[in-house]
Short mmCIF file of C-alpha atoms in Angstrom, two decimals:
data_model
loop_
_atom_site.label_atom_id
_atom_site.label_comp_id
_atom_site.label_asym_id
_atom_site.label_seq_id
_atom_site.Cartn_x
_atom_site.Cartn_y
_atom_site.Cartn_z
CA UNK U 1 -147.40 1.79 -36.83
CA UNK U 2 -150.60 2.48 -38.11
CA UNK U 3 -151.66 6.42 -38.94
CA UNK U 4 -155.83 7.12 -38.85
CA UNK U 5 -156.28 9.76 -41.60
CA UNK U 6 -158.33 11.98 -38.95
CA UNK U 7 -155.19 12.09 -37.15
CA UNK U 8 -153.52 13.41 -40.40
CA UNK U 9 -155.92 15.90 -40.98
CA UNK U 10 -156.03 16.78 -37.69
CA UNK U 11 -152.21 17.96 -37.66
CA UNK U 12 -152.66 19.63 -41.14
CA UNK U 13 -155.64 21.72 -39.69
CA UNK U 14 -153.42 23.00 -37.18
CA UNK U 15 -150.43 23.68 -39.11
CA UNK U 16 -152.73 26.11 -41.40
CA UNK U 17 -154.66 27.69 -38.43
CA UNK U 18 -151.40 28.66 -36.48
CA UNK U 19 -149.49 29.94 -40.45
CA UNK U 20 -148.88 33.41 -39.72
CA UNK U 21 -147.86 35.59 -42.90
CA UNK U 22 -145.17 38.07 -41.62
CA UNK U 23 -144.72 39.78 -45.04
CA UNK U 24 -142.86 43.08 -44.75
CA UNK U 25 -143.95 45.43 -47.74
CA UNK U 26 -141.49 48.46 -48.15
CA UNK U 27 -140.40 51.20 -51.01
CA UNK U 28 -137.17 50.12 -52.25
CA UNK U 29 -134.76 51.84 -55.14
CA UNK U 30 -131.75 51.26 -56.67
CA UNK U 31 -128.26 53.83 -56.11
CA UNK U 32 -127.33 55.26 -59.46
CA UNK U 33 -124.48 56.86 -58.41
CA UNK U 34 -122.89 57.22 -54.83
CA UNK U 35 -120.08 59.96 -53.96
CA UNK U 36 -119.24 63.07 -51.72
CA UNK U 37 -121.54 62.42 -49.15
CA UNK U 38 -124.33 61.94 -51.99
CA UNK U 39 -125.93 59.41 -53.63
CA UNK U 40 -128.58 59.71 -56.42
CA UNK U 41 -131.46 56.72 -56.32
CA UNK U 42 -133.51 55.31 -59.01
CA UNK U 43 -136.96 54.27 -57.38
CA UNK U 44 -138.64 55.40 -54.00
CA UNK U 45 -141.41 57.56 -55.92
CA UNK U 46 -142.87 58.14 -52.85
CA UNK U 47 -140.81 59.36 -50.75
CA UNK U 48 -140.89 62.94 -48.80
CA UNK U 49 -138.28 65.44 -48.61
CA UNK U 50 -136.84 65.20 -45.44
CA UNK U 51 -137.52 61.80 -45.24
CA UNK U 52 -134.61 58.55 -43.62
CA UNK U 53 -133.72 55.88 -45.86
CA UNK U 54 -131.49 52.80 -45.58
CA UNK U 55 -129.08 51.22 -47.44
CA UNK U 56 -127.90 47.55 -47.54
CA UNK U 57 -124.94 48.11 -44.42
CA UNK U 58 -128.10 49.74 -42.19
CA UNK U 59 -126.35 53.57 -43.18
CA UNK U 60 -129.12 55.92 -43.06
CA UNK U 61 -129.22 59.03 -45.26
CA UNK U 62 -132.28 61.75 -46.26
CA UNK U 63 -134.24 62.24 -49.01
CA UNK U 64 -133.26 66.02 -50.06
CA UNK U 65 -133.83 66.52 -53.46
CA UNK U 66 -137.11 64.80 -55.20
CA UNK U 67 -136.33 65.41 -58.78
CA UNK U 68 -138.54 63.76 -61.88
CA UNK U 69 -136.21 60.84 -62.54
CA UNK U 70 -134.06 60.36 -59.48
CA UNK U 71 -133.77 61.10 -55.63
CA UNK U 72 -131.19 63.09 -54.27
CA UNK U 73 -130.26 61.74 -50.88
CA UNK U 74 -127.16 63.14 -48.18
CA UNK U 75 -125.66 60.20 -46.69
CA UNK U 76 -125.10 59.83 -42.73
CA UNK U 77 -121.92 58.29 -42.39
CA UNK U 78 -119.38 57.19 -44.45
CA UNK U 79 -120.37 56.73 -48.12
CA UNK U 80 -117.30 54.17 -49.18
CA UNK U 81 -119.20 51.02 -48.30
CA UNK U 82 -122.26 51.71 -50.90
CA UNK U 83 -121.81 50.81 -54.03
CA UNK U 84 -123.49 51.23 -57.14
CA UNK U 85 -126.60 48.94 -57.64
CA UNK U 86 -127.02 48.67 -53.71
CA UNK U 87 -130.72 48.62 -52.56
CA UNK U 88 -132.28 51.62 -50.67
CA UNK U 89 -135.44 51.32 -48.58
CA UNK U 90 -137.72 54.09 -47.16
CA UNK U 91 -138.05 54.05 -43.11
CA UNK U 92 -141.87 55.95 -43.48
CA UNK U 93 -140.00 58.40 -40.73
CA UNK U 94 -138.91 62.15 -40.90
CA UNK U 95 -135.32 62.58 -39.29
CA UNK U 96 -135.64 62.18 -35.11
CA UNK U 97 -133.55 62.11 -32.26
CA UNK U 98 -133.85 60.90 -28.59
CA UNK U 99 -134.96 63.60 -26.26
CA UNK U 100 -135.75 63.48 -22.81
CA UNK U 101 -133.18 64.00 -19.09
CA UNK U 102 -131.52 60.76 -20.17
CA UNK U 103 -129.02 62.58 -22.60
CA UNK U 104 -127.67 65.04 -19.73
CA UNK U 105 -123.87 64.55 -19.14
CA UNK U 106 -123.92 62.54 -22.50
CA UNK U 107 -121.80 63.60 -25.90
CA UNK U 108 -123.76 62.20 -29.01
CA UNK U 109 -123.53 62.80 -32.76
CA UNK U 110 -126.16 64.31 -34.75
CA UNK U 111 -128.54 61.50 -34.82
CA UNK U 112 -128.55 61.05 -30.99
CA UNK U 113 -125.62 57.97 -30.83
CA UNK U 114 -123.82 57.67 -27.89
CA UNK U 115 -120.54 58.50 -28.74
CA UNK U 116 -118.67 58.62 -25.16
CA UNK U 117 -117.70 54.95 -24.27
CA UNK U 118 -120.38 55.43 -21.55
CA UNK U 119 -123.20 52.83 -22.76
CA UNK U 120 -125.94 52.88 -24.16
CA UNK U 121 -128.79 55.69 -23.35
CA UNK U 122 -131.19 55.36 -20.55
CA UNK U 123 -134.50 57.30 -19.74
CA UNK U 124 -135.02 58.16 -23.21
CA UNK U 125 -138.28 57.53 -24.20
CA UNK U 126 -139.09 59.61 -26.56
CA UNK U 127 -137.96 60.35 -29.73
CA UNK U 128 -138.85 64.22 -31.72
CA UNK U 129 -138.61 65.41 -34.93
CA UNK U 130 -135.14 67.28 -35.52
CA UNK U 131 -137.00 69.94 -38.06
CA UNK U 132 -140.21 71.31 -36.51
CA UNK U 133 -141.98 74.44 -37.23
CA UNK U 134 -141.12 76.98 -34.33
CA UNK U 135 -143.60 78.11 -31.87
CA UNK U 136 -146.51 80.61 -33.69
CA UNK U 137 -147.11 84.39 -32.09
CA UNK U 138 -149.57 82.89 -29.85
CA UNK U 139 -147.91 80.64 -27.46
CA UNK U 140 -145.25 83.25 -26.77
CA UNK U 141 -144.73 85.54 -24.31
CA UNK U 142 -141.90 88.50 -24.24
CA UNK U 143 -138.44 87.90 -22.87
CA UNK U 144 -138.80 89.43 -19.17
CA UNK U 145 -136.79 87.13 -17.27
CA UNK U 146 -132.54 87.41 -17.20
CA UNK U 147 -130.99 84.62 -18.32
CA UNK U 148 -127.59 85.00 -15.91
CA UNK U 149 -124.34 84.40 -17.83
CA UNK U 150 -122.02 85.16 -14.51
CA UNK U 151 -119.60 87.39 -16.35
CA UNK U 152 -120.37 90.92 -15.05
CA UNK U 153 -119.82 93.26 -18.50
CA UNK U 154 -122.65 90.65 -20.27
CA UNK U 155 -124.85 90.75 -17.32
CA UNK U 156 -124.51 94.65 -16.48
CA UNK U 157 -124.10 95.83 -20.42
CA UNK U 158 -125.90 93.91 -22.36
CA UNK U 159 -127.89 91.16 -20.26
CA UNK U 160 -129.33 88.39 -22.21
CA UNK U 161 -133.14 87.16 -21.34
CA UNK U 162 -135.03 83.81 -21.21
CA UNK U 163 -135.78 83.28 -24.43
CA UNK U 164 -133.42 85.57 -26.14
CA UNK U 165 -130.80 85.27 -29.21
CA UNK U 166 -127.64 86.28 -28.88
CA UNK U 167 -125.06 86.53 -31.86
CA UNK U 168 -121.35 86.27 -30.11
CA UNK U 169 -119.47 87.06 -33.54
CA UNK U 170 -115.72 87.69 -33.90
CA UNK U 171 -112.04 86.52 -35.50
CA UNK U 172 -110.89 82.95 -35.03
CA UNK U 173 -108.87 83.20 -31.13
CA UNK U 174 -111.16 86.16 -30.07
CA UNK U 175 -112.43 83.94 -26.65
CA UNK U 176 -115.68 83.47 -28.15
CA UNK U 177 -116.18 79.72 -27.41
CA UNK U 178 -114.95 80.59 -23.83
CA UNK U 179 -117.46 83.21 -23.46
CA UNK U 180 -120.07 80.40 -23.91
CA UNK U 181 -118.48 77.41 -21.94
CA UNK U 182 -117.67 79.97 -18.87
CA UNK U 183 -121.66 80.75 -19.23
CA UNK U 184 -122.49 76.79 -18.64
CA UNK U 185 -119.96 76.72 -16.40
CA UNK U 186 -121.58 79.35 -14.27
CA UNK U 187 -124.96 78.09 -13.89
CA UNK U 188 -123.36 75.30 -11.71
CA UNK U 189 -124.26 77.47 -8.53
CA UNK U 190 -127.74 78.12 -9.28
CA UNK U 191 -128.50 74.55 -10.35
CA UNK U 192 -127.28 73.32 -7.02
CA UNK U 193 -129.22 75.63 -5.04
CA UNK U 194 -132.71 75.16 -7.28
CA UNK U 195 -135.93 73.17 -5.17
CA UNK U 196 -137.29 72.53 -8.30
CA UNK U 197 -136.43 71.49 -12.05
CA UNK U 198 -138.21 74.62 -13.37
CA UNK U 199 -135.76 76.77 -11.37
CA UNK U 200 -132.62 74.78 -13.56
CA UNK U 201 -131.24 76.35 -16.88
CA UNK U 202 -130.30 72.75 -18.65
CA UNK U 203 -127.47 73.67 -21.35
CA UNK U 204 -126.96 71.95 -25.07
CA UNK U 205 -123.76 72.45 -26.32
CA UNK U 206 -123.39 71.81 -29.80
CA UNK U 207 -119.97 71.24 -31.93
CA UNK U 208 -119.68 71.78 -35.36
CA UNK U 209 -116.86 71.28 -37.65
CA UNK U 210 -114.45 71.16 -34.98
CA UNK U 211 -111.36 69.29 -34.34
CA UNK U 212 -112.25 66.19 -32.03
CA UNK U 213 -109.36 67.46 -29.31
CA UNK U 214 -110.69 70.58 -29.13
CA UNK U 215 -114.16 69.44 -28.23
CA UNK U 216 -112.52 66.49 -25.84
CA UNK U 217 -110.95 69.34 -24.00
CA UNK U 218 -114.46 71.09 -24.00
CA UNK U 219 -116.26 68.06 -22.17
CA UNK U 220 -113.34 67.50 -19.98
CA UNK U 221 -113.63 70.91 -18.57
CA UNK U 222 -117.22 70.39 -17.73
CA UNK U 223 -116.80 67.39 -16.40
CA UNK U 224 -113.94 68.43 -13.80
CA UNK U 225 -116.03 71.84 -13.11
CA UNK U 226 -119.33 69.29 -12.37
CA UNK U 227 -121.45 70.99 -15.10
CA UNK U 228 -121.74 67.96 -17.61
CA UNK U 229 -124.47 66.80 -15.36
CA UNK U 230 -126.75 69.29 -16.63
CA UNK U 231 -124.97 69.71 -20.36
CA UNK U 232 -125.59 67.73 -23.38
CA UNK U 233 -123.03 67.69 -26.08
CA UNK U 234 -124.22 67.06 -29.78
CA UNK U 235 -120.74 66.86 -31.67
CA UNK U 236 -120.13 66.60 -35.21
CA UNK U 237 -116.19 67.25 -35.95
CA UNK U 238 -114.14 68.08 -39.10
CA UNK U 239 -113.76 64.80 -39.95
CA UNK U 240 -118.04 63.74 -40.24
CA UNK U 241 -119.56 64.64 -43.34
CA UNK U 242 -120.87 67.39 -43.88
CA UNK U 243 -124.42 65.67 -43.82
CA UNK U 244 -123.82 65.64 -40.22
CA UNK U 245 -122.26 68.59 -39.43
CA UNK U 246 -125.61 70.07 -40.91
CA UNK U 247 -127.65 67.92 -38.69
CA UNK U 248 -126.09 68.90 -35.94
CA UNK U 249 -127.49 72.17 -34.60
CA UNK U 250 -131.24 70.66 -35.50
CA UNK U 251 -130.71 67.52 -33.01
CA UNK U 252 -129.70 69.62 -30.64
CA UNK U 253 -132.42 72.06 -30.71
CA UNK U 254 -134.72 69.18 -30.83
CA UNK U 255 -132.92 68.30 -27.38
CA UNK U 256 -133.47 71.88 -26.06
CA UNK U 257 -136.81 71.87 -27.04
CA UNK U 258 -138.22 69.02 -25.03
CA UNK U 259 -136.73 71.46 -22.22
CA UNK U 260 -139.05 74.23 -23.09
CA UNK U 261 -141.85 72.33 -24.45
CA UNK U 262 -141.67 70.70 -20.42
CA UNK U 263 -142.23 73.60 -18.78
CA UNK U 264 -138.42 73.71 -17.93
CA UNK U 265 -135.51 76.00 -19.35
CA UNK U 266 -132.49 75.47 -21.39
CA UNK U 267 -129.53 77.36 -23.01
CA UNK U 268 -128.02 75.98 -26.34
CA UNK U 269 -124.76 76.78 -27.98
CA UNK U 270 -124.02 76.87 -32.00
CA UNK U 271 -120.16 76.85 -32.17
CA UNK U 272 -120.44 77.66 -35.12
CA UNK U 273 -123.07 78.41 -37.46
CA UNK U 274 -120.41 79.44 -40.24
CA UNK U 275 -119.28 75.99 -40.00
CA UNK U 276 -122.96 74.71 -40.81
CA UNK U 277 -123.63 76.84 -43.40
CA UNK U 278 -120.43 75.77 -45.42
CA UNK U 279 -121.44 72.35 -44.95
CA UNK U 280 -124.75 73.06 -46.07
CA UNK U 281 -123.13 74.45 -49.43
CA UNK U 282 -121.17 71.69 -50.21
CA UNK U 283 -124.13 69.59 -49.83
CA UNK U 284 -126.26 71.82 -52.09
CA UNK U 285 -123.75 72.23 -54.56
CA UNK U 286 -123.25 68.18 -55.09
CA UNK U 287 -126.91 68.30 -55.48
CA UNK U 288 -126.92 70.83 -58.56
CA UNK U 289 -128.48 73.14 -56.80
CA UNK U 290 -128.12 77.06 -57.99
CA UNK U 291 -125.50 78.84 -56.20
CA UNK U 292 -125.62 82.41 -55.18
CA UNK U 293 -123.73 84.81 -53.46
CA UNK U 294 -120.47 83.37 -52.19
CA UNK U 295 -121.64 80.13 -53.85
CA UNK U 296 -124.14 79.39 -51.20
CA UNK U 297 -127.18 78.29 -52.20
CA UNK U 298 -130.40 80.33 -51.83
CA UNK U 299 -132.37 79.35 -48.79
CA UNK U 300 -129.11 79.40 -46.66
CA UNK U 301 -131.04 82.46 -44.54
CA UNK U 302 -133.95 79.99 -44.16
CA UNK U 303 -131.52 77.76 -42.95
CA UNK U 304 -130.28 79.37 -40.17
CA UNK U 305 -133.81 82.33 -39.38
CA UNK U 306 -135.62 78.87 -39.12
CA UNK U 307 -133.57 77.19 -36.93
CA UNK U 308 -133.19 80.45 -34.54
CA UNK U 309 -136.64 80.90 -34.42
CA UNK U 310 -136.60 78.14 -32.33
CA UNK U 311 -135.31 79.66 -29.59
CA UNK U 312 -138.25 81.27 -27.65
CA UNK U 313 -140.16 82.38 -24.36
CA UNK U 314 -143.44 80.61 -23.84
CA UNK U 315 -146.42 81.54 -22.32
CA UNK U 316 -148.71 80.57 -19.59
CA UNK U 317 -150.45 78.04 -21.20
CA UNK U 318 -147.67 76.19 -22.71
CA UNK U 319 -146.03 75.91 -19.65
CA UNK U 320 -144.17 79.16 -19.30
CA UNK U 321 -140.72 77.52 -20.22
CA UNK U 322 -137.92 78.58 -22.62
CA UNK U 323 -134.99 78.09 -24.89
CA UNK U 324 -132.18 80.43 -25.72
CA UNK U 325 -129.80 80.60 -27.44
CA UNK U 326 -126.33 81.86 -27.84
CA UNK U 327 -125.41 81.17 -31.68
CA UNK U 328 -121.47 82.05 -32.44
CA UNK U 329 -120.67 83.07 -35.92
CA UNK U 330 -116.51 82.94 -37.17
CA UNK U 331 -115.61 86.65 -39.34
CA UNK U 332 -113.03 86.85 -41.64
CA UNK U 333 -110.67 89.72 -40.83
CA UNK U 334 -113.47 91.21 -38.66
CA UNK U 335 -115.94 91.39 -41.44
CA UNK U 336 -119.17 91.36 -40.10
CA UNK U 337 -120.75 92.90 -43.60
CA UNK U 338 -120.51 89.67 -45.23
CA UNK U 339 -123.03 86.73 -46.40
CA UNK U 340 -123.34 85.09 -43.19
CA UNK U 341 -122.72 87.25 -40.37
CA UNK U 342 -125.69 89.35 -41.58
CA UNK U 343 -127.83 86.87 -42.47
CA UNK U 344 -127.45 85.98 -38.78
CA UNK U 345 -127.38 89.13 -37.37
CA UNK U 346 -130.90 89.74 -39.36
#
């Protein structure tokens, strides 16, 4: 069998013409230490506050604390599988969820998983950032239009707008989660009889900190009284760490904003915002940060005044939708003097 060299050279010409170089470049460190829902990394100089990262069994976590010699970063799932020396890598993305109609009459966790045995999502598109800036002076317009809760003393007394927040504060058992479920609940009617999706109040119900029956009786009860069709559920239970339970309320405002931002409206539910904050302070206390009153740490208002902010009426020109939102804060032998309550109340 004979070979002609311009044969040869022919095959080699090819081979080198058709090499492709798929070389993936990425910003890796090391974990120092891993514990408590924390791990400190040695490496990823530049990476942004508030930025995902991965480690070696695909767990994500977020850059929170950018200190001179190491990265403090709040780990998304359970921490027991990383171990010291693992590598982290940088995912060049700011922490985002899926938003869009596909997620009504879902339950998902903080970072937008499925978490209902009902498939994956559909009709999701998009995907926003969890921690956006809320809307400037401009694009807003003032509450005018009633936001109908369908019990009679909230609607007559005190009626809550388009738009609007409303604290519902009181004791553990007072009926304040049922105040809020009763209120989805209650927009059934007026979904059914809307022409168009403008006409629609879309409701986010997000769980924090709570026990997984309770909220499995929660979604049960919408989905017997028909309103999960319209209803997202972003849970985070007792038993997630407190990364997540932190996440939580941001994901689903994220949701609730595509609502608004769409020329649509939506209602979303914090049950409960204590619950977040005490998260928040074990997270900022395992990342030496200085504690203040009741040991949380300083920017706990900015915390929770950002995230309300949020909620909001908009104008004409950005489509005259809105978000509000009904935010439930937990007393302490009906204290409502203390840290939280009036941080929220303020």
């Amino acid at each position: 069998m004979d070979i002609s060299p311009a044969e040869i050279s022919g095959i080699l010409k090819s081979q080198i013409e058709n090499f492709g170089v798929e070389a993936e470049v990425s910003d890796v460190g090391q974990v120092l230490s891993v514990g408590d829902g924390i791990a400190r990394i040695y490496g990823l100089d530049s990476v942004q506050a508030g930025e995902m990262v991965e480690f070696d069994g695909g767990i994500k976590g977020m850059a929170l604390n950018l200190e001179s010699d190491n990265v403090g970063v709040v780990i998304f799932g359970d921490d027991r599988s990383i171990k010291e020396g693992d590598t982290v890598k940088r995912l060049d993305e700011i922490v985002a969820a899926p938003v869009g109609k596909g997620l009504l009459g879902r339950v998902v966790n903080p970072l937008g998983e499925p978490i209902d045995g009902k498939g994956p999502l559909t009709d999701v598109a998009e995907r926003a950032r969890v921690d956006v800036k809320a809307p400037g002076i401009i694009p807003r317009k003032s509450v005018h239009e009633p936001m109908m809760t369908g019990i009679k003393a909230i609607d007559a007394m005190i009626p809550v707008g388009r738009g609007q927040r409303e604290l519902v504060i009181g004791d553990r058992q007072t009926g304040k989660t049922a105040v809020c479920i009763d209120t989805i609940l209650n927009q059934k009617p007026t979904n059914d009889a809307a022409k168009s999706e403008s006409e629609k109040l879309f409701c986010v119900y997000v769980a924090i900190g709570q026990k997984r029956s309770t909220v499995a009786q929660v979604v049960k009860t919408l989905e017997e009284r028909g309103a999960l069709d319209y209803t997202i559920v972003v849970s985070a239970t007792a038993s997630e760490p407190a990364p997540l339970q932190y996440l939580a309320p941001f994901t689903g405002c994220a949701m609730g904003e595509w609502f608004r931002d769409n020329g649509m409206h939506a209602l979303i539910i914090y049950d409960d915002l204590s619950k977040q904050a005490v998260a928040y302070r074990q997270m900022s206390l395992l990342l030496r940060r200085p504690p203040g009153r009741e040991a949380y740490p300083g920017d706990v208002f900015y915390l929770h005044s950002r995230l309300l902010e949020r909620a909001a009426k908009m104008g004409d020109a950005a489509g005259n939708g809105s978000l509000t939102a009904l935010p439930i804060i937990e007393t302490q032998a009906n204290d409502v003097s203390a840290y939280i309550p009036t941080n929220v109340i303020s």
